[in-house]
Amino acid sequence: MPTQADPLIRYLRELESQGQSHISVDDEARMILRKFFLRARAGGAQTPSGPQKSSPQPAAAAIPAGNPQSAPAPVVEKLSPSLTVEGSTASEKIDSLRRQAIKWAPAQALSGLRNTMVFSVGNPEADVMLVGEAPGYDEERLGEPFVGKAGQKLDGILQAMGVKRTSVYLSNIVKFRPAMPNQTTNNRKPAAEEINACLPFIQEEVKIVAPRVIIALGGTAAQAMLDCQQSVASMRGQFHQYQGVPLRVTYHPSYILHNEATSEKRKLWEDMLAVMDFLKMPVSEKQRGYFLTQ
């Protein structure tokens, strides 16, 4: 027989299927969950009858089978509500995500993010998906990722690979520009809670686009997708996995803007060559020799 707990159970199972193991709760949600827990132990799963105080859909932490009063507070992270993917084609599904991102409540609730949403661009059925950290001043102004100086550098990298910008899929982990006091053209990297608020979009984008390979540009994107705190230097040079898709970590184009050393350019280029080889793209001897020092 259906109970009032069923929607919550379905919600938690959906989060679990997405790989989430912890979620945050407020005091009211914790009290409701303890009632579910105690009634289940007593042999009944019914929740108290009568009207309940309206509250946002709770995000519940797993409660151990011991005494709930003596259980230690779990380590939790803030999670976002589930996205609804609509449409039959990849383009329609991406558009449905874009519409939801405009008024994405978890992001809007954070004072550290600005109001203009900058979504992904490119081919929604691309073989190559490139992911950065967040839009900057130029991206916010033009409403498109990778259009500033770092974006121009990325365009040059793609051109050197023989790849058109329109043939790849370009996205960012965070869909809003991180805010700063008295902000003009200056930018900052997103905070952990800002990344967590927007991470469900990248998870769904990867499912929809189904790229053959993902390129994580910079430490913020790589750490968010691989759930680690390693440096780019320690993660690059090999393929990782994200949702079953090979992922290559390399430096963000902005890093090359600030470090023009040929050796650093070569490191980034070697990661691009590895992607080209993985995709069995034609690579000339001239391309293989870019940024090699004599």
mmCIF file of C-alpha atoms in Angstrom:
data_model
loop_
_atom_site.group_PDB
_atom_site.id
_atom_site.type_symbol
_atom_site.label_atom_id
_atom_site.label_comp_id
_atom_site.label_asym_id
_atom_site.label_seq_id
_atom_site.Cartn_x
_atom_site.Cartn_y
_atom_site.Cartn_z
ATOM 1 C CA MET A 1 0.000 0.000 0.000
ATOM 2 C CA PRO A 2 1.473 3.411 -0.968
ATOM 3 C CA THR A 3 2.570 5.606 1.911
ATOM 4 C CA GLN A 4 3.495 9.239 2.324
ATOM 5 C CA ALA A 5 7.131 8.136 2.510
ATOM 6 C CA ASP A 6 7.128 6.721 -1.031
ATOM 7 C CA PRO A 7 7.936 10.002 -2.875
ATOM 8 C CA LEU A 8 10.877 10.590 -0.542
ATOM 9 C CA ILE A 9 12.122 7.035 -1.008
ATOM 10 C CA ARG A 10 11.909 7.380 -4.795
ATOM 11 C CA TYR A 11 13.786 10.688 -4.611
ATOM 12 C CA LEU A 12 16.575 9.193 -2.501
ATOM 13 C CA ARG A 13 16.871 6.159 -4.761
ATOM 14 C CA GLU A 14 17.154 8.459 -7.773
ATOM 15 C CA LEU A 15 19.998 10.351 -6.094
ATOM 16 C CA GLU A 16 21.650 7.046 -5.205
ATOM 17 C CA SER A 17 21.458 5.930 -8.843
ATOM 18 C CA GLN A 18 23.299 9.128 -9.777
ATOM 19 C CA GLY A 19 26.171 8.150 -7.498
ATOM 20 C CA GLN A 20 25.298 10.361 -4.513
ATOM 21 C CA SER A 21 25.912 8.862 -1.082
ATOM 22 C CA HIS A 22 25.294 11.812 1.265
ATOM 23 C CA ILE A 23 22.863 14.701 1.341
ATOM 24 C CA SER A 24 22.241 17.564 3.740
ATOM 25 C CA VAL A 25 19.211 17.985 5.978
ATOM 26 C CA ASP A 26 17.727 20.713 8.104
ATOM 27 C CA ASP A 27 16.354 20.084 11.598
ATOM 28 C CA GLU A 28 12.748 19.734 10.432
ATOM 29 C CA ALA A 29 13.674 17.202 7.747
ATOM 30 C CA ARG A 30 15.741 15.225 10.259
ATOM 31 C CA MET A 31 12.752 15.050 12.622
ATOM 32 C CA ILE A 32 10.486 13.758 9.836
ATOM 33 C CA LEU A 33 13.022 11.126 8.848
ATOM 34 C CA ARG A 34 13.411 9.927 12.412
ATOM 35 C CA LYS A 35 9.635 9.404 12.561
ATOM 36 C CA PHE A 36 9.857 7.284 9.390
ATOM 37 C CA PHE A 37 12.759 5.354 10.900
ATOM 38 C CA LEU A 38 11.110 4.689 14.253
ATOM 39 C CA ARG A 39 7.815 3.617 12.659
ATOM 40 C CA ALA A 40 9.669 1.289 10.286
ATOM 41 C CA ARG A 41 11.447 -0.350 13.234
ATOM 42 C CA ALA A 42 8.108 -0.766 14.965
ATOM 43 C CA GLY A 43 6.757 -2.604 11.926
ATOM 44 C CA GLY A 44 4.756 0.166 10.270
ATOM 45 C CA ALA A 45 5.847 2.563 7.564
ATOM 46 C CA GLN A 46 2.897 4.949 7.795
ATOM 47 C CA THR A 47 3.638 8.553 8.541
ATOM 48 C CA PRO A 48 1.518 10.548 11.007
ATOM 49 C CA SER A 49 -1.889 11.383 9.587
ATOM 50 C CA GLY A 50 -3.281 14.853 9.322
ATOM 51 C CA PRO A 51 -1.960 17.969 7.646
ATOM 52 C CA GLN A 52 1.784 18.478 7.646
ATOM 53 C CA LYS A 53 3.592 21.777 7.670
ATOM 54 C CA SER A 54 4.603 22.592 4.109
ATOM 55 C CA SER A 55 8.355 22.607 3.579
ATOM 56 C CA PRO A 56 10.792 22.165 0.684
ATOM 57 C CA GLN A 57 11.507 18.613 -0.415
ATOM 58 C CA PRO A 58 13.906 17.385 2.272
ATOM 59 C CA ALA A 59 17.362 16.122 1.513
ATOM 60 C CA ALA A 60 17.922 13.293 3.935
ATOM 61 C CA ALA A 61 21.015 11.760 5.425
ATOM 62 C CA ALA A 62 21.186 7.996 5.825
ATOM 63 C CA ILE A 63 20.281 6.997 9.412
ATOM 64 C CA PRO A 64 22.112 3.993 10.893
ATOM 65 C CA ALA A 65 20.243 1.059 12.419
ATOM 66 C CA GLY A 66 21.357 1.896 15.952
ATOM 67 C CA ASN A 67 19.943 4.412 18.390
ATOM 68 C CA PRO A 68 19.128 7.514 16.293
ATOM 69 C CA GLN A 69 19.579 9.798 19.285
ATOM 70 C CA SER A 70 23.173 8.686 19.820
ATOM 71 C CA ALA A 71 24.160 8.485 16.166
ATOM 72 C CA PRO A 72 26.971 10.864 15.179
ATOM 73 C CA ALA A 73 26.149 13.597 12.699
ATOM 74 C CA PRO A 74 26.985 12.313 9.206
ATOM 75 C CA VAL A 75 29.387 14.040 6.857
ATOM 76 C CA VAL A 76 27.109 15.603 4.268
ATOM 77 C CA GLU A 77 27.283 17.713 1.156
ATOM 78 C CA LYS A 78 24.627 19.987 -0.310
ATOM 79 C CA LEU A 79 22.787 18.375 -3.215
ATOM 80 C CA SER A 80 20.535 19.827 -5.847
ATOM 81 C CA PRO A 81 17.067 18.590 -6.835
ATOM 82 C CA SER A 82 16.768 16.329 -9.837
ATOM 83 C CA LEU A 83 16.618 17.721 -13.354
ATOM 84 C CA THR A 84 13.870 16.815 -15.790
ATOM 85 C CA VAL A 85 15.192 15.968 -19.251
ATOM 86 C CA GLU A 86 12.608 16.525 -21.974
ATOM 87 C CA GLY A 87 12.652 15.969 -25.723
ATOM 88 C CA SER A 88 13.432 13.158 -28.136
ATOM 89 C CA THR A 89 16.616 14.463 -29.780
ATOM 90 C CA ALA A 90 19.893 15.428 -28.144
ATOM 91 C CA SER A 91 19.325 19.052 -29.144
ATOM 92 C CA GLU A 92 15.867 19.115 -27.563
ATOM 93 C CA LYS A 93 17.171 17.522 -24.380
ATOM 94 C CA ILE A 94 20.003 20.045 -24.086
ATOM 95 C CA ASP A 95 17.494 22.859 -24.626
ATOM 96 C CA SER A 96 15.390 21.493 -21.777
ATOM 97 C CA LEU A 97 18.432 21.651 -19.493
ATOM 98 C CA ARG A 98 19.149 25.200 -20.647
ATOM 99 C CA ARG A 99 15.636 26.314 -19.728
ATOM 100 C CA GLN A 100 15.970 24.836 -16.251
ATOM 101 C CA ALA A 101 19.408 26.368 -15.741
ATOM 102 C CA ILE A 102 18.081 29.907 -16.214
ATOM 103 C CA LYS A 103 16.096 29.713 -12.983
ATOM 104 C CA TRP A 104 18.058 26.983 -11.201
ATOM 105 C CA ALA A 105 17.094 27.547 -7.567
ATOM 106 C CA PRO A 106 20.174 25.940 -5.949
ATOM 107 C CA ALA A 107 22.412 28.379 -7.832
ATOM 108 C CA GLN A 108 20.144 31.378 -7.303
ATOM 109 C CA ALA A 109 20.138 30.694 -3.576
ATOM 110 C CA LEU A 110 23.901 31.261 -3.416
ATOM 111 C CA SER A 111 24.984 34.851 -2.907
ATOM 112 C CA GLY A 112 28.337 34.066 -4.485
ATOM 113 C CA LEU A 113 26.991 33.627 -8.018
ATOM 114 C CA ARG A 114 25.812 36.342 -10.382
ATOM 115 C CA ASN A 115 22.430 36.234 -12.120
ATOM 116 C CA THR A 116 23.252 35.719 -15.804
ATOM 117 C CA MET A 117 23.232 32.069 -16.830
ATOM 118 C CA VAL A 118 25.760 30.992 -19.473
ATOM 119 C CA PHE A 119 25.008 27.560 -20.887
ATOM 120 C CA SER A 120 26.915 25.260 -23.203
ATOM 121 C CA VAL A 121 27.322 25.621 -26.960
ATOM 122 C CA GLY A 122 28.287 23.369 -29.811
ATOM 123 C CA ASN A 123 27.288 20.047 -31.265
ATOM 124 C CA PRO A 124 25.000 18.111 -28.871
ATOM 125 C CA GLU A 125 26.139 14.878 -30.532
ATOM 126 C CA ALA A 126 29.852 15.688 -30.547
ATOM 127 C CA ASP A 127 32.648 13.148 -30.229
ATOM 128 C CA VAL A 128 34.626 15.626 -28.109
ATOM 129 C CA MET A 129 33.268 17.441 -25.055
ATOM 130 C CA LEU A 130 35.405 20.130 -23.407
ATOM 131 C CA VAL A 131 34.576 21.287 -19.878
ATOM 132 C CA GLY A 132 35.931 24.358 -18.093
ATOM 133 C CA GLU A 133 35.192 25.817 -14.672
ATOM 134 C CA ALA A 134 32.846 28.827 -15.006
ATOM 135 C CA PRO A 135 32.032 31.784 -17.255
ATOM 136 C CA GLY A 136 34.093 34.939 -16.879
ATOM 137 C CA TYR A 137 33.473 38.567 -17.759
ATOM 138 C CA ASP A 138 33.402 38.091 -21.543
ATOM 139 C CA GLU A 139 31.336 34.918 -21.335
ATOM 140 C CA GLU A 140 28.740 36.605 -19.139
ATOM 141 C CA ARG A 141 28.613 39.603 -21.472
ATOM 142 C CA LEU A 142 28.188 37.536 -24.644
ATOM 143 C CA GLY A 143 26.254 34.608 -23.155
ATOM 144 C CA GLU A 144 28.584 31.916 -24.493
ATOM 145 C CA PRO A 145 31.422 29.900 -22.921
ATOM 146 C CA PHE A 146 35.032 30.346 -24.012
ATOM 147 C CA VAL A 147 34.748 33.653 -25.880
ATOM 148 C CA GLY A 148 37.350 35.697 -23.965
ATOM 149 C CA LYS A 149 41.124 35.536 -24.328
ATOM 150 C CA ALA A 150 41.221 31.981 -22.982
ATOM 151 C CA GLY A 151 38.497 31.056 -25.455
ATOM 152 C CA GLN A 152 40.521 32.520 -28.302
ATOM 153 C CA LYS A 153 43.465 30.415 -27.165
ATOM 154 C CA LEU A 154 41.196 27.349 -27.143
ATOM 155 C CA ASP A 155 40.029 28.165 -30.673
ATOM 156 C CA GLY A 156 43.675 28.165 -31.749
ATOM 157 C CA ILE A 157 44.225 24.771 -30.111
ATOM 158 C CA LEU A 158 41.195 23.306 -31.865
ATOM 159 C CA GLN A 159 42.345 24.770 -35.162
ATOM 160 C CA ALA A 160 45.771 23.175 -34.696
ATOM 161 C CA MET A 161 43.985 19.855 -34.159
ATOM 162 C CA GLY A 162 42.037 20.355 -37.384
ATOM 163 C CA VAL A 163 38.773 20.570 -35.439
ATOM 164 C CA LYS A 164 36.066 23.195 -35.881
ATOM 165 C CA ARG A 165 34.671 24.877 -32.773
ATOM 166 C CA THR A 166 31.133 24.111 -33.959
ATOM 167 C CA SER A 167 31.886 20.380 -34.134
ATOM 168 C CA VAL A 168 32.715 20.006 -30.425
ATOM 169 C CA TYR A 169 30.609 20.556 -27.296
ATOM 170 C CA LEU A 170 31.796 23.329 -24.948
ATOM 171 C CA SER A 171 30.545 23.606 -21.390
ATOM 172 C CA ASN A 172 31.470 24.708 -17.875
ATOM 173 C CA ILE A 173 30.965 23.056 -14.502
ATOM 174 C CA VAL A 174 29.333 26.215 -13.093
ATOM 175 C CA LYS A 175 26.762 27.987 -15.259
ATOM 176 C CA PHE A 176 26.970 31.405 -13.586
ATOM 177 C CA ARG A 177 29.896 33.775 -13.170
ATOM 178 C CA PRO A 178 31.255 33.723 -9.603
ATOM 179 C CA ALA A 179 30.743 37.125 -8.001
ATOM 180 C CA MET A 180 33.274 39.366 -6.255
ATOM 181 C CA PRO A 181 32.966 42.646 -4.328
ATOM 182 C CA ASN A 182 33.151 45.688 -6.625
ATOM 183 C CA GLN A 183 33.530 43.326 -9.561
ATOM 184 C CA THR A 184 34.384 44.643 -13.013
ATOM 185 C CA THR A 185 36.333 42.402 -15.391
ATOM 186 C CA ASN A 186 38.021 40.374 -12.655
ATOM 187 C CA ASN A 187 37.078 36.737 -12.122
ATOM 188 C CA ARG A 188 37.532 34.065 -9.468
ATOM 189 C CA LYS A 189 37.311 30.284 -9.358
ATOM 190 C CA PRO A 190 33.996 28.855 -8.101
ATOM 191 C CA ALA A 191 33.637 27.648 -4.516
ATOM 192 C CA ALA A 192 32.723 24.066 -3.603
ATOM 193 C CA GLU A 193 29.064 24.864 -2.895
ATOM 194 C CA GLU A 194 28.772 26.656 -6.243
ATOM 195 C CA ILE A 195 30.187 23.627 -8.023
ATOM 196 C CA ASN A 196 27.841 21.260 -6.170
ATOM 197 C CA ALA A 197 24.833 23.400 -7.084
ATOM 198 C CA CYS A 198 25.567 23.139 -10.811
ATOM 199 C CA LEU A 199 27.189 19.706 -11.080
ATOM 200 C CA PRO A 200 23.916 17.907 -11.978
ATOM 201 C CA PHE A 201 23.928 19.753 -15.311
ATOM 202 C CA ILE A 202 27.288 18.348 -16.406
ATOM 203 C CA GLN A 203 26.160 14.897 -15.306
ATOM 204 C CA GLU A 204 23.095 15.130 -17.553
ATOM 205 C CA GLU A 205 24.978 16.811 -20.405
ATOM 206 C CA VAL A 206 27.407 13.893 -20.557
ATOM 207 C CA LYS A 207 24.506 11.432 -20.669
ATOM 208 C CA ILE A 208 22.810 13.340 -23.495
ATOM 209 C CA VAL A 209 25.821 14.204 -25.651
ATOM 210 C CA ALA A 210 27.428 10.791 -25.083
ATOM 211 C CA PRO A 211 30.844 11.983 -26.285
ATOM 212 C CA ARG A 212 33.597 9.558 -27.161
ATOM 213 C CA VAL A 213 36.008 11.553 -25.027
ATOM 214 C CA ILE A 214 35.859 14.399 -22.488
ATOM 215 C CA ILE A 215 38.620 16.979 -22.024
ATOM 216 C CA ALA A 216 38.638 18.590 -18.577
ATOM 217 C CA LEU A 217 40.261 22.006 -18.896
ATOM 218 C CA GLY A 218 41.950 22.966 -15.646
ATOM 219 C CA GLY A 219 41.961 21.778 -12.070
ATOM 220 C CA THR A 220 38.489 22.963 -11.072
ATOM 221 C CA ALA A 221 36.724 20.988 -13.801
ATOM 222 C CA ALA A 222 38.916 17.918 -13.344
ATOM 223 C CA GLN A 223 38.565 17.842 -9.555
ATOM 224 C CA ALA A 224 34.787 18.274 -9.758
ATOM 225 C CA MET A 225 34.309 15.511 -12.316
ATOM 226 C CA LEU A 226 36.800 13.067 -10.803
ATOM 227 C CA ASP A 227 35.885 13.912 -7.191
ATOM 228 C CA CYS A 228 39.456 14.490 -6.104
ATOM 229 C CA GLN A 229 41.842 17.239 -5.029
ATOM 230 C CA GLN A 230 44.841 16.357 -7.171
ATOM 231 C CA SER A 231 46.744 18.869 -9.264
ATOM 232 C CA VAL A 232 46.468 19.052 -13.032
ATOM 233 C CA ALA A 233 50.123 18.048 -13.267
ATOM 234 C CA SER A 234 49.414 14.788 -11.425
ATOM 235 C CA MET A 235 46.196 14.010 -13.337
ATOM 236 C CA ARG A 236 47.260 14.794 -16.901
ATOM 237 C CA GLY A 237 49.164 12.389 -19.131
ATOM 238 C CA GLN A 238 46.602 9.587 -18.829
ATOM 239 C CA PHE A 239 42.941 8.803 -19.437
ATOM 240 C CA HIS A 240 40.476 8.694 -16.566
ATOM 241 C CA GLN A 241 36.788 7.719 -16.598
ATOM 242 C CA TYR A 242 33.723 9.862 -15.991
ATOM 243 C CA GLN A 243 30.331 8.166 -16.204
ATOM 244 C CA GLY A 244 31.925 5.525 -18.406
ATOM 245 C CA VAL A 245 33.479 8.051 -20.805
ATOM 246 C CA PRO A 246 37.267 8.417 -21.204
ATOM 247 C CA LEU A 247 38.355 11.747 -19.722
ATOM 248 C CA ARG A 248 41.626 13.539 -20.364
ATOM 249 C CA VAL A 249 42.804 16.240 -17.967
ATOM 250 C CA THR A 250 44.883 19.127 -19.262
ATOM 251 C CA TYR A 251 45.660 22.735 -18.454
ATOM 252 C CA HIS A 252 43.048 25.440 -18.905
ATOM 253 C CA PRO A 253 43.859 27.726 -21.851
ATOM 254 C CA SER A 254 44.116 30.623 -19.383
ATOM 255 C CA TYR A 255 47.131 28.869 -17.836
ATOM 256 C CA ILE A 256 48.949 29.104 -21.156
ATOM 257 C CA LEU A 257 48.058 32.794 -21.358
ATOM 258 C CA HIS A 258 49.981 33.354 -18.131
ATOM 259 C CA ASN A 259 52.741 30.839 -18.783
ATOM 260 C CA GLU A 260 54.104 31.133 -22.300
ATOM 261 C CA ALA A 261 56.900 28.620 -21.760
ATOM 262 C CA THR A 262 57.191 26.293 -24.740
ATOM 263 C CA SER A 263 57.490 23.310 -22.402
ATOM 264 C CA GLU A 264 54.083 24.081 -20.849
ATOM 265 C CA LYS A 265 52.454 24.515 -24.240
ATOM 266 C CA ARG A 266 53.907 21.161 -25.219
ATOM 267 C CA LYS A 267 52.324 19.458 -22.209
ATOM 268 C CA LEU A 268 48.879 20.713 -23.181
ATOM 269 C CA TRP A 269 49.490 19.789 -26.788
ATOM 270 C CA GLU A 270 50.556 16.250 -25.847
ATOM 271 C CA ASP A 271 47.172 15.793 -24.183
ATOM 272 C CA MET A 272 45.476 16.967 -27.379
ATOM 273 C CA LEU A 273 47.605 14.556 -29.418
ATOM 274 C CA ALA A 274 46.539 11.743 -27.088
ATOM 275 C CA VAL A 275 42.895 12.630 -27.721
ATOM 276 C CA MET A 276 43.491 12.717 -31.473
ATOM 277 C CA ASP A 277 45.188 9.319 -31.360
ATOM 278 C CA PHE A 278 42.379 7.908 -29.220
ATOM 279 C CA LEU A 279 39.816 9.085 -31.785
ATOM 280 C CA LYS A 280 42.026 7.790 -34.626
ATOM 281 C CA MET A 281 42.184 11.253 -36.165
ATOM 282 C CA PRO A 282 44.855 11.873 -38.806
ATOM 283 C CA VAL A 283 47.948 13.449 -37.236
ATOM 284 C CA SER A 284 50.731 14.840 -39.412
ATOM 285 C CA GLU A 285 54.406 14.869 -38.489
ATOM 286 C CA LYS A 286 54.159 18.644 -38.334
ATOM 287 C CA GLN A 287 51.384 18.391 -35.748
ATOM 288 C CA ARG A 288 53.351 15.863 -33.694
ATOM 289 C CA GLY A 289 56.272 18.252 -33.626
ATOM 290 C CA TYR A 290 54.456 21.335 -32.330
ATOM 291 C CA PHE A 291 56.237 22.990 -29.365
ATOM 292 C CA LEU A 292 59.107 20.515 -29.329
ATOM 293 C CA THR A 293 62.328 22.195 -28.250
ATOM 294 C CA GLN A 294 65.492 21.517 -30.196
#
